[in-house]
Amino acid sequence: MVRKNMIVIIVLAVIIVAGIIFFWWWFGANHQIKKLLNSLESTISFDNRPTLIATSIKAERLINYFSSDVALDIKSDDGLVELHTTDREEIRDYFLASLQRVSLINVRFLDTQINANRGRASLETTARVRVLSDFGETNLILPLRMVLEHSSGDWQIQSVSSIEIIKRYR
């Protein structure tokens, strides 16, 4: 009887510890930031040219990923891709303008390394971007550095900068 009770206690302790670990992982900063990046991927990406209404909705959703004092500094070696701004609305306008000639955008964040501590996080990731436009297909590899802040219960991107020159591939 004592042995049976001991087994039950051990099993319950393992379940409780597993529950705590799962809770910590699910609500932990790294998991929340990865969910944010996945959501950002789906907001930016589309397979068919969206309607004007769908484009507007995506653009409004896009700016909510960024803090009000965002700083973007993206550069390419050939000058074709450059974005320097500290304004969320300018990000929206740039996104809307770029969609005028684009029929497909596919964005994936790969190899994401997150360092989160006390409401701030820095991360390095590689964005793989595929764009099909009136000018043809463009594929980019873009190493990025981001800083995020946690406020009002959500993570928001405070800054994005390119780590090195964008690489094009076929």
mmCIF file of N, CA and C in Angstrom, residues 36 40 43 57-68 88-89 91-92 154-157:
data_model
loop_
_atom_site.group_PDB
_atom_site.id
_atom_site.type_symbol
_atom_site.label_atom_id
_atom_site.label_comp_id
_atom_site.label_asym_id
_atom_site.label_seq_id
_atom_site.Cartn_x
_atom_site.Cartn_y
_atom_site.Cartn_z
ATOM 1 N N LEU A 36 5.169 35.677 -32.866
ATOM 2 C CA LEU A 36 5.085 36.996 -33.494
ATOM 3 C C LEU A 36 5.713 36.964 -34.888
ATOM 4 N N LEU A 40 3.946 37.599 -38.408
ATOM 5 C CA LEU A 40 4.459 38.612 -39.324
ATOM 6 C C LEU A 40 4.683 38.024 -40.712
ATOM 7 N N THR A 43 1.368 37.774 -42.400
ATOM 8 C CA THR A 43 0.824 39.091 -42.746
ATOM 9 C C THR A 43 1.481 39.637 -44.008
ATOM 10 N N ILE A 57 -6.032 45.835 -45.257
ATOM 11 C CA ILE A 57 -6.083 45.123 -43.974
ATOM 12 C C ILE A 57 -4.695 44.627 -43.592
ATOM 13 N N LYS A 58 -3.968 44.044 -44.569
ATOM 14 C CA LYS A 58 -2.610 43.562 -44.295
ATOM 15 C C LYS A 58 -1.704 44.718 -43.871
ATOM 16 N N ALA A 59 -1.830 45.856 -44.538
ATOM 17 C CA ALA A 59 -0.986 47.011 -44.216
ATOM 18 C C ALA A 59 -1.270 47.528 -42.813
ATOM 19 N N GLU A 60 -2.536 47.575 -42.426
ATOM 20 C CA GLU A 60 -2.872 48.025 -41.074
ATOM 21 C C GLU A 60 -2.402 47.022 -40.023
ATOM 22 N N ARG A 61 -2.514 45.728 -40.323
ATOM 23 C CA ARG A 61 -2.002 44.708 -39.398
ATOM 24 C C ARG A 61 -0.488 44.810 -39.273
ATOM 25 N N LEU A 62 0.170 45.124 -40.388
ATOM 26 C CA LEU A 62 1.627 45.186 -40.411
ATOM 27 C C LEU A 62 2.164 46.220 -39.425
ATOM 28 N N ILE A 63 1.567 47.405 -39.398
ATOM 29 C CA ILE A 63 2.138 48.444 -38.532
ATOM 30 C C ILE A 63 1.963 48.123 -37.051
ATOM 31 N N ASN A 64 1.021 47.247 -36.719
ATOM 32 C CA ASN A 64 0.825 46.878 -35.315
ATOM 33 C C ASN A 64 1.955 45.998 -34.772
ATOM 34 N N TYR A 65 2.787 45.464 -35.646
ATOM 35 C CA TYR A 65 3.940 44.683 -35.196
ATOM 36 C C TYR A 65 5.064 45.580 -34.690
ATOM 37 N N PHE A 66 5.009 46.865 -35.023
ATOM 38 C CA PHE A 66 6.092 47.782 -34.721
ATOM 39 C C PHE A 66 5.710 48.750 -33.613
ATOM 40 N N SER A 67 6.698 49.118 -32.791
ATOM 41 C CA SER A 67 6.463 50.109 -31.744
ATOM 42 C C SER A 67 6.338 51.490 -32.387
ATOM 43 N N SER A 68 5.818 52.436 -31.624
ATOM 44 C CA SER A 68 5.606 53.777 -32.177
ATOM 45 C C SER A 68 6.928 54.482 -32.486
ATOM 46 N N ARG A 88 5.992 54.387 -38.315
ATOM 47 C CA ARG A 88 5.169 53.210 -38.625
ATOM 48 C C ARG A 88 4.308 53.437 -39.860
ATOM 49 N N GLU A 89 3.761 54.627 -40.018
ATOM 50 C CA GLU A 89 2.909 54.901 -41.170
ATOM 51 C C GLU A 89 3.702 54.859 -42.473
ATOM 52 N N ILE A 91 6.173 52.848 -42.984
ATOM 53 C CA ILE A 91 6.304 51.410 -43.262
ATOM 54 C C ILE A 91 5.054 50.922 -43.995
ATOM 55 N N ARG A 92 3.887 51.311 -43.495
ATOM 56 C CA ARG A 92 2.628 50.935 -44.148
ATOM 57 C C ARG A 92 2.584 51.449 -45.588
ATOM 58 N N ASP A 154 2.108 42.690 -25.127
ATOM 59 C CA ASP A 154 2.517 42.214 -26.449
ATOM 60 C C ASP A 154 3.968 42.592 -26.724
ATOM 61 N N TRP A 155 4.594 41.792 -27.564
ATOM 62 C CA TRP A 155 5.928 42.116 -28.055
ATOM 63 C C TRP A 155 5.767 42.957 -29.313
ATOM 64 N N GLN A 156 6.572 44.012 -29.429
ATOM 65 C CA GLN A 156 6.580 44.847 -30.622
ATOM 66 C C GLN A 156 8.021 45.061 -31.064
ATOM 67 N N ILE A 157 8.187 45.190 -32.373
ATOM 68 C CA ILE A 157 9.514 45.391 -32.950
ATOM 69 C C ILE A 157 9.886 46.856 -32.796
#
